[in-house]
XYZ file of C-alpha atoms in Angstrom:
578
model
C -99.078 -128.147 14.097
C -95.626 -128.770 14.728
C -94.703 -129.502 11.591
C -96.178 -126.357 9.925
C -93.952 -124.051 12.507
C -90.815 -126.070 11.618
C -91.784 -125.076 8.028
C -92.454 -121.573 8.657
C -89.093 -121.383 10.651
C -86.765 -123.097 8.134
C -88.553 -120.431 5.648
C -87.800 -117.521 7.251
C -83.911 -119.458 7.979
C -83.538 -119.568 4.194
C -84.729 -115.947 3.171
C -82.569 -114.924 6.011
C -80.037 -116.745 5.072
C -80.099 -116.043 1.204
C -80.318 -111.785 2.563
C -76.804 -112.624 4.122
C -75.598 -114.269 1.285
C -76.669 -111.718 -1.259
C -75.876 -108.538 1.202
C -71.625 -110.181 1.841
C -72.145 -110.644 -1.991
C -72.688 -107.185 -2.762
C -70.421 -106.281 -0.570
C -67.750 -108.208 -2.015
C -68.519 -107.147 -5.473
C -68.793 -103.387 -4.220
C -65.183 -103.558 -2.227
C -63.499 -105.498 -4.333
C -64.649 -105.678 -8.021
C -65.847 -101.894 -7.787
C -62.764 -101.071 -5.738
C -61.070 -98.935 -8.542
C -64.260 -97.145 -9.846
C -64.983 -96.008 -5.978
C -61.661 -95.031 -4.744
C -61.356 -92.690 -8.127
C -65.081 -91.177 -7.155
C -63.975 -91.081 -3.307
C -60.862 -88.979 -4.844
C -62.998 -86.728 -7.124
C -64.905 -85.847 -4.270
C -62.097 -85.323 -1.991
C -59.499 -83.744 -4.328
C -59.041 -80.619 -6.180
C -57.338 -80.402 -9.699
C -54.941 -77.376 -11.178
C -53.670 -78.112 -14.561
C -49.681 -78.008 -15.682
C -49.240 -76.508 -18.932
C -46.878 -78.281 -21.032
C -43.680 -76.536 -22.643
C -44.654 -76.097 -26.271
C -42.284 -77.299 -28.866
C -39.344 -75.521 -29.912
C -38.978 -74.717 -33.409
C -35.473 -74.597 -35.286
C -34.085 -73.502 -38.893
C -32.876 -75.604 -41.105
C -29.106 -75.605 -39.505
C -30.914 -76.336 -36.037
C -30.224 -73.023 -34.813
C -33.450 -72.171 -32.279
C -36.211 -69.114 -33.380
C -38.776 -69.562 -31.159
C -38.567 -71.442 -27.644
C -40.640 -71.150 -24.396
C -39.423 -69.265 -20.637
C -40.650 -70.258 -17.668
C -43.048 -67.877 -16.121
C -46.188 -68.626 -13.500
C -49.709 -68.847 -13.214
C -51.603 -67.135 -9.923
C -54.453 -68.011 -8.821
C -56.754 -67.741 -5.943
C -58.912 -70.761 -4.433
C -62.445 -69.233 -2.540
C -62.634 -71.521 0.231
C -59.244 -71.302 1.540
C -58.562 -67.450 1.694
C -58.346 -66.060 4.703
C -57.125 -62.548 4.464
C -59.228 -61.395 1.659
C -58.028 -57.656 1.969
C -54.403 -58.624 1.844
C -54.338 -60.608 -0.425
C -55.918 -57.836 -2.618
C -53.573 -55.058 -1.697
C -50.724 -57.874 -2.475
C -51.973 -59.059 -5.661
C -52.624 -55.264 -6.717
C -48.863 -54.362 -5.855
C -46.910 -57.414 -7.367
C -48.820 -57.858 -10.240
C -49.427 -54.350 -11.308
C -53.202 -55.074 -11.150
C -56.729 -52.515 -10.509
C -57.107 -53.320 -6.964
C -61.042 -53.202 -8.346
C -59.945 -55.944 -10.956
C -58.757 -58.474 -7.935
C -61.260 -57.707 -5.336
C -63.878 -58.695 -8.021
C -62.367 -62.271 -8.199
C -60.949 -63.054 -5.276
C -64.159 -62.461 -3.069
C -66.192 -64.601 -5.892
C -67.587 -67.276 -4.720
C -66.130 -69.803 -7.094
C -64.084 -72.994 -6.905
C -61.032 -71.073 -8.181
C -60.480 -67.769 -10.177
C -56.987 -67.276 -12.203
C -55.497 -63.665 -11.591
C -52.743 -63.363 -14.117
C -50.647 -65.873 -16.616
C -47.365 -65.341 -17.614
C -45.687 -63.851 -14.333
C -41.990 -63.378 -14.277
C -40.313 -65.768 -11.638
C -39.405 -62.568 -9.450
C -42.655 -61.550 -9.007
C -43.697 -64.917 -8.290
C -41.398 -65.695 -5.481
C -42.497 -62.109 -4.326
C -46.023 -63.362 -3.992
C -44.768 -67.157 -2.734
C -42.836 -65.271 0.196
C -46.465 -63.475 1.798
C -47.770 -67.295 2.371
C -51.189 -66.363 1.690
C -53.836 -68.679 1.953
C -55.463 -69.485 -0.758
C -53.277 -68.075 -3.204
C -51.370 -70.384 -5.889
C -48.358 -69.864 -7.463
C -48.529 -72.750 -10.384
C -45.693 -73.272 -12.700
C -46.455 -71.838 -16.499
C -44.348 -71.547 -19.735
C -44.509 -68.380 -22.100
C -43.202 -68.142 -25.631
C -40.198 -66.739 -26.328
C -38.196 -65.409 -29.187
C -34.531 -65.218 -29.252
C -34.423 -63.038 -32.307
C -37.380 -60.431 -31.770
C -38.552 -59.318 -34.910
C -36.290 -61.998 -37.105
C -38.635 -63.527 -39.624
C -41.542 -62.247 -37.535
C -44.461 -62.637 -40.205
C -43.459 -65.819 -41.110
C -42.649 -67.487 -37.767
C -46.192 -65.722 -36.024
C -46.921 -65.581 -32.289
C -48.897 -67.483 -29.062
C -51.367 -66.199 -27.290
C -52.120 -66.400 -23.646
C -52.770 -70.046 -23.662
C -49.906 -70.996 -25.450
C -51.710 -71.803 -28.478
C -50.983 -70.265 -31.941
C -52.261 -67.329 -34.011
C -50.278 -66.714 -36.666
C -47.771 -67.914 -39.140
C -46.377 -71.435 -38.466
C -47.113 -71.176 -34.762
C -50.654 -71.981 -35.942
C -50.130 -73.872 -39.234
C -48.160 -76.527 -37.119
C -50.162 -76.080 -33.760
C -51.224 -79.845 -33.530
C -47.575 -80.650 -33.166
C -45.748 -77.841 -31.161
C -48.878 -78.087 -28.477
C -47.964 -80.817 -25.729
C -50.189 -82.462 -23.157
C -50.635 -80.687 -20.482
C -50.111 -82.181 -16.511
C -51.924 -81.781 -13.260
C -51.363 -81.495 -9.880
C -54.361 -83.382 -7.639
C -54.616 -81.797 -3.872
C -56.700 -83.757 -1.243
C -59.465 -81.648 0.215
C -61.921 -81.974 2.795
C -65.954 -81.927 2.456
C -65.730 -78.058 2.744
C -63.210 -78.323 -0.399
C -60.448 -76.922 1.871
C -57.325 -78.467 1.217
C -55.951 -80.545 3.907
C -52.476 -79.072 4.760
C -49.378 -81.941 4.879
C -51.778 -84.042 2.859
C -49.845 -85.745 -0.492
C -50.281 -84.570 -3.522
C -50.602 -86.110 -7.116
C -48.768 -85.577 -9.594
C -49.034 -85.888 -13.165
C -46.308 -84.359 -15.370
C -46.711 -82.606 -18.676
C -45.522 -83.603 -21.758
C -43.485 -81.349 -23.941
C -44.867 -80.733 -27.433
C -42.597 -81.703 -30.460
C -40.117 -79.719 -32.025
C -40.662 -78.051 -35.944
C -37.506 -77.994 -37.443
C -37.733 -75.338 -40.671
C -36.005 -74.562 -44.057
C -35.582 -71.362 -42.845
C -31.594 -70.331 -42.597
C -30.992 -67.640 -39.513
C -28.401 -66.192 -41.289
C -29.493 -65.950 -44.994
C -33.010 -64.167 -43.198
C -31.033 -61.671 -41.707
C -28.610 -60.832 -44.271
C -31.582 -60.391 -46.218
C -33.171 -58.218 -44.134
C -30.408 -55.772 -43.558
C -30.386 -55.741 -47.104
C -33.768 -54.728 -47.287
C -33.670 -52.396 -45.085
C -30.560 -50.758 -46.653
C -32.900 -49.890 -49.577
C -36.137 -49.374 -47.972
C -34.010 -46.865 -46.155
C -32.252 -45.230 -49.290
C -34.860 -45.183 -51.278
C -37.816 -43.739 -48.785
C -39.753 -46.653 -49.646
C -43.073 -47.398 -47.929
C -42.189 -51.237 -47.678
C -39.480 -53.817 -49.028
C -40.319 -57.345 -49.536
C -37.984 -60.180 -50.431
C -38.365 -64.267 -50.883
C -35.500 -66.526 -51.335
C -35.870 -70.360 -52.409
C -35.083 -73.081 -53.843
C -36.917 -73.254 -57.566
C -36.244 -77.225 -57.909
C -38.107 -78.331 -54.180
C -40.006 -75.077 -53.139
C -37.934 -74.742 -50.187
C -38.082 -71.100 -48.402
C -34.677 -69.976 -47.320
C -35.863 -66.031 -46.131
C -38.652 -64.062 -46.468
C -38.644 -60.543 -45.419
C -41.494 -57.928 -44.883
C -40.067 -55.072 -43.655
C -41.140 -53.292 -41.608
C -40.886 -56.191 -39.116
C -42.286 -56.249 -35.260
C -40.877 -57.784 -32.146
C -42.542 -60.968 -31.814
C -41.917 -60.513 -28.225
C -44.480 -57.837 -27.779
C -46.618 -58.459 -30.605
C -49.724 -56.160 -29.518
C -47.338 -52.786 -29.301
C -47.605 -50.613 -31.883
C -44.947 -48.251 -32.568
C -44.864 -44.757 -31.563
C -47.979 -42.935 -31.027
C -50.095 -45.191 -32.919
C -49.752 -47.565 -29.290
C -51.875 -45.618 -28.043
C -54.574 -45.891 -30.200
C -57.525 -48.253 -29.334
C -61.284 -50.067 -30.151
C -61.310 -51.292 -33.650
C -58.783 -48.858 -35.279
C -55.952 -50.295 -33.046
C -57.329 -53.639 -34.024
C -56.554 -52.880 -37.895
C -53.584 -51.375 -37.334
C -52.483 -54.629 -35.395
C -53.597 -56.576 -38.481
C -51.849 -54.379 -40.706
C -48.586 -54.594 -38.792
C -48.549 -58.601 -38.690
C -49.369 -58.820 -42.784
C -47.092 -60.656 -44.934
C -47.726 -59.196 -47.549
C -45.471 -62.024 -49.844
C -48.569 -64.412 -49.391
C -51.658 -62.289 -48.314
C -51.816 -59.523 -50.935
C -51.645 -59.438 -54.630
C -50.080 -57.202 -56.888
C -49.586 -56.222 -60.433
C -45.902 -57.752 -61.348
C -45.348 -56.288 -64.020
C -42.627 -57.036 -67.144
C -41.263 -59.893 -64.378
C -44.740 -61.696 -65.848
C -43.174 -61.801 -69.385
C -41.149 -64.851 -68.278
C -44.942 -66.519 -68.231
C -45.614 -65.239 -71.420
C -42.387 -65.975 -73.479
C -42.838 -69.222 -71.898
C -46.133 -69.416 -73.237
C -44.983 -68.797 -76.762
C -42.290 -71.468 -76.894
C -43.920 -73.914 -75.418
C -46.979 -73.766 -77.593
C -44.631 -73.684 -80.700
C -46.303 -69.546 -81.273
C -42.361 -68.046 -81.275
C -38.882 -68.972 -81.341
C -35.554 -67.491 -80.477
C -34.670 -66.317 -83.919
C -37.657 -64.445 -84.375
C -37.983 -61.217 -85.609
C -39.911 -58.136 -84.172
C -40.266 -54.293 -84.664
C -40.337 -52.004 -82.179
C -41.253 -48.324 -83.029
C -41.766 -47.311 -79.375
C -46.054 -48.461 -78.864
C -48.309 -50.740 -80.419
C -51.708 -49.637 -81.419
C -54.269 -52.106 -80.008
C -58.053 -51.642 -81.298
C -58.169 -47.880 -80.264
C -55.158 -47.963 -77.551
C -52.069 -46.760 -78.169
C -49.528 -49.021 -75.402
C -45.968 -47.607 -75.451
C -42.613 -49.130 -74.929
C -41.085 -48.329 -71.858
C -38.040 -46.990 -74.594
C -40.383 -44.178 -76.296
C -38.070 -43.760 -79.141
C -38.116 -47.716 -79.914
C -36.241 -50.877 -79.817
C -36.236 -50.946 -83.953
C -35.832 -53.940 -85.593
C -35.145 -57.140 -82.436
C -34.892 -60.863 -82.452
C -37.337 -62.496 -79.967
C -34.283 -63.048 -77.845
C -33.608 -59.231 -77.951
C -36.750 -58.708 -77.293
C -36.294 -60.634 -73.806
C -33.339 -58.687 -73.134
C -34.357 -55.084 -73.779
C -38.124 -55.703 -71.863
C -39.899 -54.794 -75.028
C -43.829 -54.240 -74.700
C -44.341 -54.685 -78.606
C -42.646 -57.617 -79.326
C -44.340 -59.286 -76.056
C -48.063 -58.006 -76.941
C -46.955 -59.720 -80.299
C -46.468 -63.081 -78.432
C -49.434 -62.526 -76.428
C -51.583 -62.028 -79.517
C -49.909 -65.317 -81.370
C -50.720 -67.132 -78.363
C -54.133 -65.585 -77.902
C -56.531 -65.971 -74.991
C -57.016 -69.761 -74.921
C -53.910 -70.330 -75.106
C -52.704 -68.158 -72.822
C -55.037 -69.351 -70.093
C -54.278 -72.340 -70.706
C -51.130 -71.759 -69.814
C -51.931 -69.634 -66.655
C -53.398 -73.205 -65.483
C -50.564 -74.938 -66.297
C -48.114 -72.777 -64.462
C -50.257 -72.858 -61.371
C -51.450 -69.291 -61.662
C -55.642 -70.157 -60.921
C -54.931 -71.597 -57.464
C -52.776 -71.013 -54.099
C -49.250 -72.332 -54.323
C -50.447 -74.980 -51.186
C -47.743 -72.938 -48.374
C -47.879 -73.701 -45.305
C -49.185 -70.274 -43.963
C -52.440 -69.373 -43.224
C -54.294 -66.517 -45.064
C -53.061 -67.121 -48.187
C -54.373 -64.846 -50.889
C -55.251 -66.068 -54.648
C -54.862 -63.985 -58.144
C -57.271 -61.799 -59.224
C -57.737 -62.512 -63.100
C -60.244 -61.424 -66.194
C -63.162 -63.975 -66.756
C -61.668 -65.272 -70.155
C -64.821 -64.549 -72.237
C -64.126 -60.943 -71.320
C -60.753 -60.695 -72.351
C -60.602 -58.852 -75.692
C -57.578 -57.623 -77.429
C -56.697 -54.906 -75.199
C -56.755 -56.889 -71.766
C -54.866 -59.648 -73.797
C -52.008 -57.241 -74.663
C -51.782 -55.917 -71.163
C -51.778 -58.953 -70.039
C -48.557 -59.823 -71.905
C -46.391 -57.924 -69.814
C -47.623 -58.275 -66.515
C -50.993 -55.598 -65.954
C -54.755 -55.449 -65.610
C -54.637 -58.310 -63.272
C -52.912 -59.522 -60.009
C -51.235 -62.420 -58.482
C -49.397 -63.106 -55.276
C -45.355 -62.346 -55.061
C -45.224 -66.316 -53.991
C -47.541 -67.196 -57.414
C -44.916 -65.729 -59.990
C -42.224 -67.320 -57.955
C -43.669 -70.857 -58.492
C -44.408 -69.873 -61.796
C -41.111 -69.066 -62.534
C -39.678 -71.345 -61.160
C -41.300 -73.914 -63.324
C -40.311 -71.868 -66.037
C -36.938 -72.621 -65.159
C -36.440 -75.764 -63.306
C -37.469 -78.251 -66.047
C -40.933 -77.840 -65.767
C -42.137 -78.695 -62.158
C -44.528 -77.007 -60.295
C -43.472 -76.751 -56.901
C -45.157 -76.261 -53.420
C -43.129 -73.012 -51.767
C -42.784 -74.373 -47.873
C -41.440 -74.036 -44.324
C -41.862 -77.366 -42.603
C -39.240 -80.247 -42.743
C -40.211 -82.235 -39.811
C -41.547 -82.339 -36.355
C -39.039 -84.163 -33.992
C -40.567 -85.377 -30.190
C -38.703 -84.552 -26.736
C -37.280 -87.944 -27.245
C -35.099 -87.082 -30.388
C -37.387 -89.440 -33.050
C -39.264 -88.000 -35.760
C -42.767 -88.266 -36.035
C -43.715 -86.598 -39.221
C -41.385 -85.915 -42.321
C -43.562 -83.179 -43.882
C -44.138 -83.866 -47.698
C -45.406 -81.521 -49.919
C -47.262 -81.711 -53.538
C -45.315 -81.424 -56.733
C -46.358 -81.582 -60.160
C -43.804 -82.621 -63.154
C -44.053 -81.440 -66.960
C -46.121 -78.647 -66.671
C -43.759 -77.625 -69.705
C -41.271 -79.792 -71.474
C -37.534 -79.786 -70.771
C -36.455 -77.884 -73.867
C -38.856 -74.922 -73.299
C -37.254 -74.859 -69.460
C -33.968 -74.920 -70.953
C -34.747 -72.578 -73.320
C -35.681 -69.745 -71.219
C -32.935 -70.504 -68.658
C -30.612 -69.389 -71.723
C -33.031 -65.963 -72.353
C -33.351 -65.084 -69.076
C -29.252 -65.495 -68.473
C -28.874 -63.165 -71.376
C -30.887 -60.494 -69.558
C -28.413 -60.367 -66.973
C -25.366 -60.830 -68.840
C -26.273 -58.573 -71.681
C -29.898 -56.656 -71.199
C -31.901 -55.104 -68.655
C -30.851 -56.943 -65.520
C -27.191 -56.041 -65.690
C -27.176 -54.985 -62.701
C -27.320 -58.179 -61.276
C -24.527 -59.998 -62.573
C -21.829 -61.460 -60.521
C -18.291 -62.153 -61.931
C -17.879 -65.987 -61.839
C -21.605 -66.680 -61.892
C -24.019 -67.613 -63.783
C -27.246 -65.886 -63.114
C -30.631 -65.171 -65.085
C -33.550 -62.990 -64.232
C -35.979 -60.602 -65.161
C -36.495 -56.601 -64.413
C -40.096 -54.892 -63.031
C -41.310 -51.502 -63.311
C -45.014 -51.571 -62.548
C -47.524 -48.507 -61.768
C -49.505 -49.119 -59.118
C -53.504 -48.403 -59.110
C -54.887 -46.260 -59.564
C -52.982 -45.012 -62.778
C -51.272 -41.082 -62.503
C -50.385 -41.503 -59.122
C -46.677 -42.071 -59.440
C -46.355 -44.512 -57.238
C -44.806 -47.693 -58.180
C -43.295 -51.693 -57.250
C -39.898 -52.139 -58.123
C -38.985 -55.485 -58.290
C -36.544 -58.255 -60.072
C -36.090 -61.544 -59.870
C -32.986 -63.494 -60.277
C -31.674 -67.261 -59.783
C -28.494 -69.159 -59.862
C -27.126 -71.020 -61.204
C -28.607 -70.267 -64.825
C -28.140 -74.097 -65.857
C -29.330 -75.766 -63.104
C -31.273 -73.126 -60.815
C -31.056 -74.061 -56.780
C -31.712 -70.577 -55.590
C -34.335 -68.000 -56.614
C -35.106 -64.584 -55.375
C -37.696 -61.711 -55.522
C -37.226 -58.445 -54.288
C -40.133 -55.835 -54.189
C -39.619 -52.320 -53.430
C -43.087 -50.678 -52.891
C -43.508 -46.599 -53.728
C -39.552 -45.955 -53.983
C -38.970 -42.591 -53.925
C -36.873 -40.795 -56.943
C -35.813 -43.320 -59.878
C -37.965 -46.162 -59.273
C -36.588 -48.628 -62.252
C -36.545 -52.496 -61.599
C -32.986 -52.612 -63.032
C -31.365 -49.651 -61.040
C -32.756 -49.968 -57.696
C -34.013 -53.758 -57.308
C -31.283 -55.910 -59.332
C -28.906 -54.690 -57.191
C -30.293 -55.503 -54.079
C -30.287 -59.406 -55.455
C -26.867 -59.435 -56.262
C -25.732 -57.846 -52.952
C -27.451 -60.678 -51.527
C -26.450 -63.259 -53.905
C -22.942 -62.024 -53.470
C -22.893 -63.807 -49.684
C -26.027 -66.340 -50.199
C -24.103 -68.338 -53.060
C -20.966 -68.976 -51.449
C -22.705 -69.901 -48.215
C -25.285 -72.056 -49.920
C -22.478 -74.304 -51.660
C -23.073 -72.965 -54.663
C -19.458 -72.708 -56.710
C -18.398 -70.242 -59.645
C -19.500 -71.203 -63.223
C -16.196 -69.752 -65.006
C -13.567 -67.771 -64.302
C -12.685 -63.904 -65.676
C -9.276 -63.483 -67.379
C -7.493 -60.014 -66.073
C -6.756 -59.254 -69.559
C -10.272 -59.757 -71.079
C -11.888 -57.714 -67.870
């Protein structure tokens, strides 16, 4: 009997025993080995986070001046459980932030963790609201995008939105890099969520985003601009567009769209139209930001015969020394397609030809070359596909199905109509034409530099060699330097440099309506091009000739741009011979 209670009580010893063992176990494993994972639920619990937004990257031309750059501004916001004078901090609110009373009442007596009033408050009003001490209000640190040159390269460059993050231009294109990491700030709260008042708080600190640094040049852009608005301006022009780069890497050194907006206030309209609203002011918003060098096509006109004389030589159809005649039109099945010289060139070399902008002699090389070949060539020169820039929304040509190209759409092809491309195609194009034959990617990018000084990412773009051999390149450099120094681009020449190009005069659809692009583009220096430019006037009023009104707009421009870029004289004039 004895023995089976001893048993029974050393039992229940050892269960109890192995309880306590298992229970200070648990316990130890639970405080110590869960220690971390606890203490960061205990803090979840007990502690109330409002994020930091990090300063967004600055971005910088090419000579490290700064375009775009961030201000500090703040954040308000109201916490529910905390407020105490609901009505005050209403009529407050409503006062120092310009806000419907309506608006603020709404959110601050929502019953909700925490409701943001406005982003983007100027410091003065801030320290207006900090000096009320209102409960349950929160004046949080914020950055806002600025730009230190308003409407400077505005539809290139693009614009933030509330949140900092991008919506147009490169402020999108390179969002991954210019956004940083955002901090927080962690408050300890009580079990009502009410934040315990002298309690510490946590902080975490942003991180700035990285820098873009650009081939844009602040100066060239707005020398360029003033330029283009000199003629816009003259000329009662509805816009003026203008690119200038660098034919041997694709490099962008301006691009103008003018009429530009203040990137500052990129949701105001101008004049009445501000006042418009709904989906109308939407369009007209969209309309104002266009850029319209990459997102809209266009008819080039006799700028495209550098494609098709290019064409010809290269596929052995012409050469310099041939001969054409001109009698002022061409009859094509039942068309008859005049010169833009109605009395005729007459007899012309195939260099003349080049020269004087003759339709007959080109619908002659179009016709050698014929459809095959010159599609073949429109593939070569990059003319099916986007150039690759780094923009968003970039448009692509707008081209005949080859099997329904006949004779007619193959003449007017020749020198530049019946189909469209993108100002930024015929500048690639071109500038294979002339740089020895590769096909460039036009870009803004360079690099992206962090806070700390080091470059993360040395932006690299696609290029693609021999698209046409070196002595067709060199070839046309020659005719197209004649057309300045001798033929239709004239205009355009500089004493001291050397400097080819090509003239435009293109109707615009539909036909009869007299309104017309006016463009040229030139480059420098004719041997060995480094700098290329287009300039598009769009529905000049009175003459509207590429060679009057546009060549002289690229060699005001080229006047200061050459110098500036390095670029020296190619011979000099003697008095006597001037």
């Amino acid at each position: 009997m004895k023995t089976s209670y001893k048993r029974r009580m050393l039992l229940m010893g050892g269960i109890f025993a192995f309880c306590l063992v298992f229970v200070a176990g648990r316990l130890c494993y639970l405080m110590i080995g869960q220690a971390d994972k606890y203490l960061a639920l205990a803090k979840d619990l007990h502690q109330r986070e409002r994020e930091i937004k990090a300063p967004r990257g600055n971005i910088y031309d090419r000579n490290g001046v700064k375009i775009a750059s961030n201000k500090a501004v703040y954040s308000i916001s109201v916490i529910h459980s905390q407020t105490k004078q609901k009505d005050k901090i209403v009529s407050v609110l409503s006062k120092e932030l310009e806000i419907d009373k309506a608006e603020i009442k709404k959110k601050v007596y929502k019953n909700s963790v925490r409701e943001k009033i406005k982003s983007n408050v100027e410091k003065e009003a801030a320290d207006r609201i900090r000096k009320y001490e209102l409960a349950g209000v929160k004046v949080d640190e914020d950055y806002k995008r600025t730009y230190p040159y308003n409407d400077l390269a505005s539809k290139v460059l693009g614009f933030t939105g509330g949140d900092n993050q991008g919506i147009v231009g490169l402020e999108v294109t390179y969002d991954s890099y210019l956004q940083g990491t955002p901090g927080r700030i962690l408050t300890l709260t009580d079990g009502g969520g009410r934040e315990i008042d002298g309690a510490y708080e946590e902080r975490d600190e942003p991180v700035a985003g990285n820098d873009l640094y650009t081939t844009l040049d602040v100066n060239l852009q707005n020398y360029v601009w003033q330029a283009c608005e000199k003629v816009k301006k003259e000329k009662g022009a509805k816009r003026v567009s203008m690119i200038i780069m660098n034919p041997q890497n694709g490099e962008i050194y301006a691009m103008v769209n003018t009429p530009e907006y203040n990137l500052n206030e990129p949701f105001k309209l101008k004049g009445k139209k501000d006042k418009t609203t709904g989906k109308k002011r939407q369009e007209l918003l969209n309309q104002m930001w266009r850029n319209t060098c990459i997102n809209d096509t266009y008819e080039p006109g006799s700028v495209f015969k550098i494609v098709t004389a290019t064409a010809g030589l290269e596929l052995g159809k012409v050469k310099v020394t041939d001969h054409f005649s001109c009698p002022g039109f061409r009859i094509v099945e039942d068309r008859k397609i005049r010169c833009h010289k109605t009395t005729g060139h007459g007899s012309e070399t195939f260099k003349e030809g080049v020269m004087n902008s003759c339709n007959p002699v080109f619908m002659e090389v179009g016709a050698r070359v014929g459809v095959e070949g010159m599609y073949t060539m429109f593939g070569r020169m990059g003319l099916f596909e986007k150039t690759g820039i780094d923009i968003p929304g970039e448009a692509n040509s707008i081209m005949h199905n080859k099997k329904n190209v006949g004779a007619v759409e193959l003449a007017t092809m020749s020198f530049g109509q019946s189909f469209q491309i993108t100002p930024l195609q015929l500048m690639r194009a071109a500038s294979a034409a002339v740089n020895g034959g590769t096909l460039v990617t036009p870009h803004f990018g360079m690099k992206a530099v962090a806070p700390s000084g080091k470059t993360v990412k040395t932006f690299e773009f696609a290029k693609k060699k021999n698209v046409i051999k070196k002595e067709t390149s060199e070839t046309m450099r020659e005719l197209l330097e004649a057309v300045v120094s001798e033929g239709s681009g004239r205009n355009c020449k500089i004493e001291g440099y050397s400097i080819g190009g090509k003239t435009a005069t293109s109707e615009k659809l539909p036909r009869g309506t007299g309104k017309y692009i006016s463009s040229f583009l030139g480059f420098s220096k004719a041997k060995h091009p480094t700098v290329m430019a287009l300039v598009m006037i769009d529905e000049p009023k009175g003459t509207y000739y590429g060679g009057t009104i546009a060549a002289p707009v690229v060699r005001e421009v080229f006047k200061v741009a050459l110098p500036y870029l390095g670029i020296s004289k190619d011979y000099t004039v003697d008095k006597t011979e001037k």
